[in-house]
Amino acid sequence: MPSFDIVSELDWHEVTNAVDQANREVGTRYDFKGVDASYSIRAKEAVVLEAKAEMQLRQMVDILSQKLVNRGIDLKTIDRGPIVEGNLRATQDIKMKEGIDQAEAKKIVKMIKDSKIKVQAQVQGEQLRVTGKKRDDLQQVMQLLKGADLELPVQFNNFRD
């Protein structure tokens, strides 16, 4: 029986490259001359921004967003945390969302069932498995999800015929 998996994965290598490019740009920009501002990745879950002022952090978020988009990473994966100021420093955590949480998985399953396409969708941890009798039905589900306005980007892998 044909099947495929719906996942939300993040290419951490591309995130690292985007952070490196953003660090280089902050080091060469005129408005950051003499300012100790930097990006760092913490344990493959978040990007930490540090600067002297909140205004600079906002500019750094824009720079990072631009670099992530250039690297093909959807901005739906970022979740900006609060700005914390103290000791003449301002920091902000930007969490990188990966995997499909239960609420979003239920929403996707409901969307598939409401479409009346003859497939079954089941949640398996942080991914969904969609099975059906016809390959065309599975491709219809893929098109449905590509056109849907979801809170996170989804990819399709493990397609079996």
PDB file of C-alpha atoms in Angstrom, residues 35-87:
ATOM      1  CA  VAL A  35      29.859  47.333  19.100  1.00  0.00           C
ATOM      2  CA  ASP A  36      30.322  43.870  20.564  1.00  0.00           C
ATOM      3  CA  ALA A  37      27.404  42.123  18.856  1.00  0.00           C
ATOM      4  CA  SER A  38      27.282  38.429  17.962  1.00  0.00           C
ATOM      5  CA  TYR A  39      25.190  35.403  17.110  1.00  0.00           C
ATOM      6  CA  SER A  40      25.725  31.927  18.528  1.00  0.00           C
ATOM      7  CA  ILE A  41      23.971  28.569  18.279  1.00  0.00           C
ATOM      8  CA  ARG A  42      23.000  26.844  21.496  1.00  0.00           C
ATOM      9  CA  ALA A  43      22.661  23.042  21.430  1.00  0.00           C
ATOM     10  CA  LYS A  44      20.888  22.799  18.047  1.00  0.00           C
ATOM     11  CA  GLU A  45      17.722  24.351  19.403  1.00  0.00           C
ATOM     12  CA  ALA A  46      18.169  28.115  19.415  1.00  0.00           C
ATOM     13  CA  VAL A  47      20.202  30.995  18.042  1.00  0.00           C
ATOM     14  CA  VAL A  48      21.295  33.489  20.717  1.00  0.00           C
ATOM     15  CA  LEU A  49      21.710  37.151  19.771  1.00  0.00           C
ATOM     16  CA  GLU A  50      23.809  39.483  21.948  1.00  0.00           C
ATOM     17  CA  ALA A  51      24.319  43.228  21.604  1.00  0.00           C
ATOM     18  CA  LYS A  52      24.511  46.402  23.705  1.00  0.00           C
ATOM     19  CA  ALA A  53      21.021  47.723  22.986  1.00  0.00           C
ATOM     20  CA  GLU A  54      17.554  46.521  22.033  1.00  0.00           C
ATOM     21  CA  MET A  55      17.625  48.529  18.808  1.00  0.00           C
ATOM     22  CA  GLN A  56      20.707  46.654  17.645  1.00  0.00           C
ATOM     23  CA  LEU A  57      19.036  43.329  18.416  1.00  0.00           C
ATOM     24  CA  ARG A  58      16.115  44.246  16.174  1.00  0.00           C
ATOM     25  CA  GLN A  59      18.550  45.001  13.350  1.00  0.00           C
ATOM     26  CA  MET A  60      20.338  41.711  14.012  1.00  0.00           C
ATOM     27  CA  VAL A  61      17.048  39.783  13.764  1.00  0.00           C
ATOM     28  CA  ASP A  62      16.438  41.363  10.358  1.00  0.00           C
ATOM     29  CA  ILE A  63      19.939  40.418   9.193  1.00  0.00           C
ATOM     30  CA  LEU A  64      19.535  36.829  10.425  1.00  0.00           C
ATOM     31  CA  SER A  65      16.099  36.520   8.807  1.00  0.00           C
ATOM     32  CA  GLN A  66      17.524  37.669   5.489  1.00  0.00           C
ATOM     33  CA  LYS A  67      20.382  35.161   5.687  1.00  0.00           C
ATOM     34  CA  LEU A  68      18.023  32.306   6.622  1.00  0.00           C
ATOM     35  CA  VAL A  69      15.764  33.063   3.661  1.00  0.00           C
ATOM     36  CA  ASN A  70      18.782  33.198   1.334  1.00  0.00           C
ATOM     37  CA  ARG A  71      19.736  29.736   2.603  1.00  0.00           C
ATOM     38  CA  GLY A  72      16.277  28.321   1.897  1.00  0.00           C
ATOM     39  CA  ILE A  73      15.019  28.133   5.479  1.00  0.00           C
ATOM     40  CA  ASP A  74      11.394  29.111   6.006  1.00  0.00           C
ATOM     41  CA  LEU A  75      10.846  31.892   8.551  1.00  0.00           C
ATOM     42  CA  LYS A  76       7.921  29.936  10.015  1.00  0.00           C
ATOM     43  CA  THR A  77      10.526  27.844  11.829  1.00  0.00           C
ATOM     44  CA  ILE A  78      11.739  30.719  14.008  1.00  0.00           C
ATOM     45  CA  ASP A  79      10.136  31.626  17.316  1.00  0.00           C
ATOM     46  CA  ARG A  80      11.459  34.878  18.767  1.00  0.00           C
ATOM     47  CA  GLY A  81      11.835  34.957  22.523  1.00  0.00           C
ATOM     48  CA  PRO A  82      11.705  38.024  24.731  1.00  0.00           C
ATOM     49  CA  ILE A  83      14.550  40.551  24.801  1.00  0.00           C
ATOM     50  CA  VAL A  84      16.413  40.408  28.111  1.00  0.00           C
ATOM     51  CA  GLU A  85      18.401  43.476  29.134  1.00  0.00           C
ATOM     52  CA  GLY A  86      20.903  43.546  31.966  1.00  0.00           C
ATOM     53  CA  ASN A  87      24.550  44.296  32.759  1.00  0.00           C
TER      54      ASN A  87
END
